[in-house]
Amino acid sequence: MDDVIICICHHLDDEHKISFLSTCVGMHKIKNMVFYTKKMHGLFIEYLSYFDQFCNIICYSKFPKFVTHLQIDWTSTMPCYDIPSTVTHLRFGYQFNLDIVDRIPSSVRFLSIGPPFDKSIKHLPTSVTYLTINTLHSEPVSTIPSSITHLTLGPDFNQSIKNRIPPSVTHLTFGRSFNQQIKNYIPNSVTHLIFGDKFDQQLHDCIPRSVTHLQIGAAFNNIVTDCIPLSVTHLTLGGLFNKSIKYLIPSTVTHITFNKYFRGNIKHLPTTVTHLIFREIYGVIIPSSVIHVTYYYRSKKVRFDVNLHEYILSRLSPNTNYVVYNAHDRVIAQNRNLYL
């Protein structure tokens, strides 16, 4: 019977899980047999009998036995040098600024460092492959270890990256504030490149030809012919992009995501483009070369009903598959079927 209840709990969020297991004394004991994955502050769970079952905590004074996701925000009275080897996701948050050399266990794969941290990160364990840096200080970013494959430069990062990105990085994400020159600064190892909202630098001959997935930020509305390399197959246009795409999209691109403000004509898309994503319902006629369209319906002014569904169908060729998601990412229409 316990196995059945545990199985049910796997399909519940933490709040409903605890409520379900609080219905009687017999169920209460199972609280020590399931795990709780929602981020919790240690202060609120420290004295619970099932404290060790919490996997995702903001550290207060001690660690649960099975913790895998740990956030440390303070620098005083914290056991920050006794991080358990169960931790795979580690975040040093606001106000943390202690030396971390030889302090991070080799179990950690995902590391996020927030402001005002300005210590060396040269000697991270080689197990760390995902790194997020959110720095506010004006000093150049520390040398990034060669074990890092996924690098995110956080929302406040706006420093030169010259000679800073190691050739091990394959996924590079810039935060909202970054707006520096990039020519010859991004290694040829990078295949996935994301720019933040404020980036508005020249792209022509600046993106390595290793990049296959490119996302342009909200402020960038100055795409010119040949600025997107022929290596790119997946392209996401920024939040404010709303201009003609004629001659701008290379013939290598197969997947394009348009933002919710885009109202341009797409009849000049290369015939290689087979998948489109629209961040809002947009009544443009879809080229017959496109085999799949995804719409996100966010409008609060117009109800998504049969008439709007028929309108979408009138813009698609008979062989084009499609799906429509609502604001909660639930499918409300798909391949001639309407779910309301």
CSV table of C-alpha atoms in Angstrom, one decimal:
chain,number,residue,atom,x,y,z
A,1,MET,CA,0.0,0.0,0.0
A,2,ASP,CA,2.9,2.4,0.8
A,3,ASP,CA,4.3,1.9,-2.6
A,4,VAL,CA,1.0,3.0,-4.2
A,5,ILE,CA,0.8,6.1,-2.1
A,6,ILE,CA,4.5,7.0,-2.9
A,7,CYS,CA,3.7,6.5,-6.6
A,8,ILE,CA,0.8,8.9,-6.3
A,9,CYS,CA,3.0,11.4,-4.5
A,10,HIS,CA,5.4,11.4,-7.5
A,11,HIS,CA,2.6,13.1,-9.5
A,12,LEU,CA,1.9,15.8,-6.9
A,13,ASP,CA,3.6,19.1,-6.2
A,14,ASP,CA,5.0,19.6,-2.7
A,15,GLU,CA,1.9,21.5,-1.3
A,16,HIS,CA,-0.6,18.8,-2.4
A,17,LYS,CA,1.8,16.0,-1.4
A,18,ILE,CA,2.0,17.2,2.2
A,19,SER,CA,-1.7,17.9,2.3
A,20,PHE,CA,-2.4,14.4,1.0
A,21,LEU,CA,-0.1,12.8,3.5
A,22,SER,CA,-1.6,14.7,6.4
A,23,THR,CA,-5.0,13.1,6.2
A,24,CYS,CA,-4.3,10.5,8.9
A,25,VAL,CA,-1.6,9.1,11.2
A,26,GLY,CA,-0.9,6.2,8.9
A,27,MET,CA,-0.2,8.5,5.9
A,28,HIS,CA,1.9,10.9,8.0
A,29,LYS,CA,4.7,8.4,8.3
A,30,ILE,CA,5.1,8.3,4.5
A,31,LYS,CA,6.3,11.9,4.7
A,32,ASN,CA,9.7,10.4,5.5
A,33,MET,CA,9.6,8.2,2.3
A,34,VAL,CA,9.1,10.8,-0.4
A,35,PHE,CA,11.1,13.8,-1.6
A,36,TYR,CA,10.1,17.5,-1.7
A,37,THR,CA,11.6,19.4,-4.6
A,38,LYS,CA,10.2,23.0,-4.3
A,39,LYS,CA,12.8,25.5,-3.2
A,40,MET,CA,12.3,26.1,0.6
A,41,HIS,CA,14.1,28.3,3.1
A,42,GLY,CA,15.8,26.1,5.7
A,43,LEU,CA,14.4,28.3,8.5
A,44,PHE,CA,10.8,27.1,7.8
A,45,ILE,CA,11.6,23.4,7.6
A,46,GLU,CA,14.5,22.9,10.1
A,47,TYR,CA,12.4,21.3,12.8
A,48,LEU,CA,10.2,19.1,10.7
A,49,SER,CA,10.5,15.4,11.3
A,50,TYR,CA,10.9,14.9,7.5
A,51,PHE,CA,13.5,17.7,7.1
A,52,ASP,CA,16.0,15.4,5.4
A,53,GLN,CA,13.6,14.7,2.6
A,54,PHE,CA,13.8,18.3,1.2
A,55,CYS,CA,16.1,18.4,-1.8
A,56,ASN,CA,16.0,22.1,-2.8
A,57,ILE,CA,16.7,24.6,0.0
A,58,ILE,CA,18.0,28.1,0.7
A,59,CYS,CA,20.5,27.3,3.5
A,60,TYR,CA,19.9,28.5,7.0
A,61,SER,CA,21.9,26.6,9.5
A,62,LYS,CA,22.1,22.9,8.4
A,63,PHE,CA,21.6,20.8,5.4
A,64,PRO,CA,19.0,18.0,4.7
A,65,LYS,CA,20.5,14.6,4.3
A,66,PHE,CA,19.4,14.3,0.6
A,67,VAL,CA,19.8,17.9,-0.5
A,68,THR,CA,20.6,18.2,-4.2
A,69,HIS,CA,19.8,21.9,-4.9
A,70,LEU,CA,21.4,24.3,-2.5
A,71,GLN,CA,21.4,28.1,-2.3
A,72,ILE,CA,23.6,30.0,0.1
A,73,ASP,CA,22.9,33.8,0.4
A,74,TRP,CA,24.6,34.8,3.7
A,75,THR,CA,28.3,35.0,4.6
A,76,SER,CA,28.0,34.8,8.4
A,77,THR,CA,27.2,31.8,10.7
A,78,MET,CA,26.8,29.6,7.6
A,79,PRO,CA,28.2,26.1,7.1
A,80,CYS,CA,29.3,27.1,3.6
A,81,TYR,CA,32.5,25.1,3.8
A,82,ASP,CA,30.7,21.9,4.6
A,83,ILE,CA,28.6,21.5,1.4
A,84,PRO,CA,27.5,17.9,1.3
A,85,SER,CA,28.5,15.7,-1.6
A,86,THR,CA,24.8,15.1,-2.6
A,87,VAL,CA,24.6,18.6,-4.0
A,88,THR,CA,24.5,18.8,-7.8
A,89,HIS,CA,23.1,22.4,-8.2
A,90,LEU,CA,24.8,25.1,-6.1
A,91,ARG,CA,23.9,28.8,-6.0
A,92,PHE,CA,25.8,31.4,-4.2
A,93,GLY,CA,23.3,34.2,-3.9
A,94,TYR,CA,23.1,37.8,-2.8
A,95,GLN,CA,25.7,39.0,-0.3
A,96,PHE,CA,27.9,35.9,-0.6
A,97,ASN,CA,31.5,36.8,-1.2
A,98,LEU,CA,33.8,34.2,0.4
A,99,ASP,CA,36.7,32.3,-1.1
A,100,ILE,CA,35.4,29.1,-2.7
A,101,VAL,CA,38.7,27.5,-3.7
A,102,ASP,CA,38.6,23.8,-2.8
A,103,ARG,CA,35.3,24.3,-1.1
A,104,ILE,CA,32.9,23.0,-3.8
A,105,PRO,CA,32.4,19.2,-3.8
A,106,SER,CA,33.0,17.3,-7.1
A,107,SER,CA,29.3,16.3,-7.2
A,108,VAL,CA,28.4,19.8,-8.3
A,109,ARG,CA,27.6,20.2,-12.0
A,110,PHE,CA,25.5,23.4,-12.0
A,111,LEU,CA,27.0,26.5,-10.3
A,112,SER,CA,25.5,30.0,-10.1
A,113,ILE,CA,27.3,32.9,-8.6
A,114,GLY,CA,25.5,36.2,-7.8
A,115,PRO,CA,26.6,39.7,-6.8
A,116,PRO,CA,28.8,41.0,-5.2
A,117,PHE,CA,31.1,37.9,-5.6
A,118,ASP,CA,34.5,38.9,-6.9
A,119,LYS,CA,36.7,36.0,-5.9
A,120,SER,CA,38.7,33.7,-8.1
A,121,ILE,CA,36.8,30.9,-10.0
A,122,LYS,CA,39.9,29.5,-11.7
A,123,HIS,CA,40.0,26.3,-9.5
A,124,LEU,CA,36.4,25.1,-9.7
A,125,PRO,CA,36.1,21.3,-9.7
A,126,THR,CA,36.1,19.8,-13.2
A,127,SER,CA,32.6,18.4,-12.5
A,128,VAL,CA,31.2,21.9,-12.9
A,129,THR,CA,30.1,22.3,-16.6
A,130,TYR,CA,27.2,24.8,-16.2
A,131,LEU,CA,28.2,28.2,-14.9
A,132,THR,CA,26.2,31.4,-14.4
A,133,ILE,CA,28.0,34.6,-13.3
A,134,ASN,CA,26.0,37.5,-12.1
A,135,THR,CA,28.5,40.2,-11.2
A,136,LEU,CA,28.1,43.9,-10.5
A,137,HIS,CA,31.7,44.8,-9.7
A,138,SER,CA,33.7,46.6,-12.4
A,139,GLU,CA,36.7,44.3,-12.4
A,140,PRO,CA,37.2,41.9,-15.4
A,141,VAL,CA,35.6,38.5,-15.0
A,142,SER,CA,37.9,35.9,-13.6
A,143,THR,CA,39.4,33.3,-15.9
A,144,ILE,CA,36.7,30.8,-16.6
A,145,PRO,CA,37.8,27.1,-16.2
A,146,SER,CA,38.1,24.9,-19.3
A,147,SER,CA,35.6,22.4,-17.9
A,148,ILE,CA,32.7,24.8,-18.5
A,149,THR,CA,30.5,23.9,-21.5
A,150,HIS,CA,27.4,26.0,-20.7
A,151,LEU,CA,28.1,29.6,-19.7
A,152,THR,CA,25.5,32.2,-18.8
A,153,LEU,CA,26.7,35.8,-18.1
A,154,GLY,CA,23.9,37.1,-15.9
A,155,PRO,CA,21.5,40.0,-16.0
A,156,ASP,CA,24.0,42.7,-14.7
A,157,PHE,CA,27.0,41.5,-16.6
A,158,ASN,CA,28.3,44.1,-19.1
A,159,GLN,CA,32.1,43.7,-19.4
A,160,SER,CA,34.4,42.9,-22.2
A,161,ILE,CA,34.7,39.2,-23.0
A,162,LYS,CA,38.0,39.5,-24.8
A,163,ASN,CA,40.1,36.5,-24.1
A,164,ARG,CA,37.7,35.4,-21.4
A,165,ILE,CA,35.6,32.6,-23.0
A,166,PRO,CA,37.4,29.2,-23.0
A,167,PRO,CA,37.1,27.0,-26.2
A,168,SER,CA,35.3,24.4,-24.1
A,169,VAL,CA,32.1,26.5,-24.1
A,170,THR,CA,29.4,25.3,-26.5
A,171,HIS,CA,26.4,27.2,-25.1
A,172,LEU,CA,26.8,30.9,-24.4
A,173,THR,CA,24.1,33.1,-23.0
A,174,PHE,CA,24.4,36.9,-22.4
A,175,GLY,CA,22.1,38.6,-19.9
A,176,ARG,CA,19.9,41.6,-20.4
A,177,SER,CA,22.6,44.2,-19.8
A,178,PHE,CA,25.4,43.0,-22.0
A,179,ASN,CA,26.2,45.3,-24.9
A,180,GLN,CA,29.9,44.9,-25.8
A,181,GLN,CA,31.8,44.2,-28.9
A,182,ILE,CA,32.0,40.5,-29.7
A,183,LYS,CA,34.0,40.3,-32.9
A,184,ASN,CA,36.8,37.6,-32.6
A,185,TYR,CA,35.8,37.2,-28.9
A,186,ILE,CA,33.5,34.2,-29.2
A,187,PRO,CA,35.3,30.8,-29.6
A,188,ASN,CA,34.5,28.5,-32.5
A,189,SER,CA,33.3,25.9,-30.1
A,190,VAL,CA,30.0,27.8,-29.4
A,191,THR,CA,27.0,26.2,-31.1
A,192,HIS,CA,24.2,27.9,-29.2
A,193,LEU,CA,24.3,31.7,-28.8
A,194,ILE,CA,21.8,33.9,-27.0
A,195,PHE,CA,21.9,37.7,-26.7
A,196,GLY,CA,20.1,39.7,-24.1
A,197,ASP,CA,17.6,42.5,-24.4
A,198,LYS,CA,20.1,45.4,-24.6
A,199,PHE,CA,22.5,44.0,-27.1
A,200,ASP,CA,22.8,46.2,-30.2
A,201,GLN,CA,26.3,45.6,-31.5
A,202,GLN,CA,27.3,44.7,-35.1
A,203,LEU,CA,26.7,41.1,-36.0
A,204,HIS,CA,28.2,41.0,-39.5
A,205,ASP,CA,31.2,38.7,-39.5
A,206,CYS,CA,31.1,38.6,-35.7
A,207,ILE,CA,29.3,35.3,-35.1
A,208,PRO,CA,31.4,32.1,-35.4
A,209,ARG,CA,30.4,29.7,-38.1
A,210,SER,CA,30.1,27.0,-35.5
A,211,VAL,CA,26.8,28.6,-34.2
A,212,THR,CA,23.7,26.6,-35.2
A,213,HIS,CA,21.2,28.1,-32.7
A,214,LEU,CA,21.0,31.9,-32.6
A,215,GLN,CA,18.7,34.1,-30.5
A,216,ILE,CA,18.7,37.8,-30.9
A,217,GLY,CA,17.7,40.2,-28.0
A,218,ALA,CA,14.8,42.5,-27.8
A,219,ALA,CA,16.6,45.7,-28.6
A,220,PHE,CA,18.2,44.4,-31.8
A,221,ASN,CA,16.3,45.4,-34.9
A,222,ASN,CA,19.2,45.9,-37.3
A,223,ILE,CA,19.7,42.6,-39.1
A,224,VAL,CA,21.3,43.2,-42.4
A,225,THR,CA,22.0,40.9,-45.3
A,226,ASP,CA,24.7,38.2,-44.6
A,227,CYS,CA,25.0,39.1,-40.9
A,228,ILE,CA,23.6,35.6,-39.9
A,229,PRO,CA,26.1,32.9,-40.7
A,230,LEU,CA,25.2,30.0,-43.0
A,231,SER,CA,25.8,27.6,-40.1
A,232,VAL,CA,22.6,28.8,-38.3
A,233,THR,CA,19.6,26.4,-38.5
A,234,HIS,CA,17.5,27.7,-35.6
A,235,LEU,CA,16.9,31.4,-35.4
A,236,THR,CA,14.9,33.4,-32.8
A,237,LEU,CA,14.2,37.0,-33.5
A,238,GLY,CA,14.1,39.5,-30.7
A,239,GLY,CA,11.2,41.1,-28.9
A,240,LEU,CA,11.1,44.3,-30.9
A,241,PHE,CA,12.0,42.9,-34.3
A,242,ASN,CA,9.4,44.1,-36.8
A,243,LYS,CA,10.9,44.7,-40.2
A,244,SER,CA,11.0,43.0,-43.6
A,245,ILE,CA,12.9,39.7,-43.6
A,246,LYS,CA,13.5,39.7,-47.3
A,247,TYR,CA,17.0,38.6,-48.1
A,248,LEU,CA,17.9,38.4,-44.3
A,249,ILE,CA,17.3,34.8,-43.6
A,250,PRO,CA,20.0,32.4,-44.9
A,251,SER,CA,18.9,29.3,-46.7
A,252,THR,CA,20.4,27.0,-44.0
A,253,VAL,CA,17.7,28.1,-41.5
A,254,THR,CA,14.9,25.5,-40.9
A,255,HIS,CA,13.3,26.8,-37.6
A,256,ILE,CA,12.3,30.4,-36.9
A,257,THR,CA,10.7,31.9,-33.8
A,258,PHE,CA,9.0,35.3,-34.2
A,259,ASN,CA,8.3,37.6,-31.2
A,260,LYS,CA,4.7,38.8,-30.4
A,261,TYR,CA,5.2,42.2,-32.1
A,262,PHE,CA,6.3,40.9,-35.4
A,263,ARG,CA,3.8,41.8,-38.2
A,264,GLY,CA,6.0,41.5,-41.2
A,265,ASN,CA,5.4,39.6,-44.4
A,266,ILE,CA,6.9,36.1,-44.4
A,267,LYS,CA,6.4,35.2,-48.0
A,268,HIS,CA,10.1,35.8,-48.6
A,269,LEU,CA,11.1,33.0,-46.2
A,270,PRO,CA,13.6,30.6,-47.8
A,271,THR,CA,11.9,27.3,-48.7
A,272,THR,CA,14.3,25.5,-46.3
A,273,VAL,CA,12.2,26.9,-43.3
A,274,THR,CA,9.9,24.1,-42.2
A,275,HIS,CA,9.1,25.1,-38.6
A,276,LEU,CA,7.7,28.5,-37.3
A,277,ILE,CA,6.8,29.7,-33.9
A,278,PHE,CA,4.7,32.8,-33.3
A,279,ARG,CA,4.6,34.3,-29.8
A,280,GLU,CA,1.1,35.7,-30.5
A,281,ILE,CA,-1.7,34.8,-32.9
A,282,TYR,CA,-0.7,36.4,-36.2
A,283,GLY,CA,-2.9,36.0,-39.3
A,284,VAL,CA,-0.2,35.8,-41.9
A,285,ILE,CA,-0.5,33.2,-44.7
A,286,ILE,CA,1.9,30.4,-44.0
A,287,PRO,CA,4.1,29.3,-47.0
A,288,SER,CA,3.4,25.8,-48.1
A,289,SER,CA,7.0,24.8,-47.4
A,290,VAL,CA,6.3,25.1,-43.7
A,291,ILE,CA,5.2,21.7,-42.2
A,292,HIS,CA,4.7,22.8,-38.6
A,293,VAL,CA,3.5,26.0,-36.9
A,294,THR,CA,3.4,26.8,-33.1
A,295,TYR,CA,1.2,29.6,-31.8
A,296,TYR,CA,1.1,31.1,-28.3
A,297,TYR,CA,-2.2,32.7,-27.5
A,298,ARG,CA,-1.8,35.3,-24.8
A,299,SER,CA,-4.5,37.8,-25.6
A,300,LYS,CA,-7.0,38.8,-22.8
A,301,LYS,CA,-9.0,40.9,-25.2
A,302,VAL,CA,-10.2,38.3,-27.6
A,303,ARG,CA,-11.4,34.8,-26.6
A,304,PHE,CA,-9.9,31.9,-28.5
A,305,ASP,CA,-13.0,30.3,-30.0
A,306,VAL,CA,-14.2,28.5,-33.1
A,307,ASN,CA,-14.1,31.6,-35.2
A,308,LEU,CA,-10.4,32.4,-34.4
A,309,HIS,CA,-9.6,28.7,-34.8
A,310,GLU,CA,-11.1,28.7,-38.3
A,311,TYR,CA,-9.2,31.9,-39.1
A,312,ILE,CA,-5.9,30.2,-38.3
A,313,LEU,CA,-6.9,27.2,-40.4
A,314,SER,CA,-7.5,29.5,-43.4
A,315,ARG,CA,-3.9,30.7,-43.2
A,316,LEU,CA,-2.4,27.2,-43.3
A,317,SER,CA,-1.9,24.8,-46.2
A,318,PRO,CA,-3.7,21.4,-45.8
A,319,ASN,CA,-0.4,19.6,-45.1
A,320,THR,CA,0.8,21.9,-42.3
A,321,ASN,CA,0.6,20.7,-38.7
A,322,TYR,CA,0.1,23.2,-35.9
A,323,VAL,CA,-0.4,23.6,-32.2
A,324,VAL,CA,-1.7,26.5,-30.1
A,325,TYR,CA,-0.7,27.0,-26.5
A,326,ASN,CA,-2.5,29.3,-24.0
A,327,ALA,CA,-0.9,31.5,-21.3
A,328,HIS,CA,-0.5,28.4,-19.1
A,329,ASP,CA,1.3,26.5,-21.9
A,330,ARG,CA,-1.7,24.2,-22.2
A,331,VAL,CA,-2.6,22.9,-25.7
A,332,ILE,CA,-5.9,24.5,-26.8
A,333,ALA,CA,-5.8,23.6,-30.5
A,334,GLN,CA,-3.9,21.1,-32.5
A,335,ASN,CA,-4.2,19.7,-36.1
A,336,ARG,CA,-7.8,20.7,-36.7
A,337,ASN,CA,-8.9,19.9,-33.2
A,338,LEU,CA,-10.1,22.6,-30.8
A,339,TYR,CA,-9.8,22.0,-27.0
A,340,LEU,CA,-11.7,24.5,-24.9
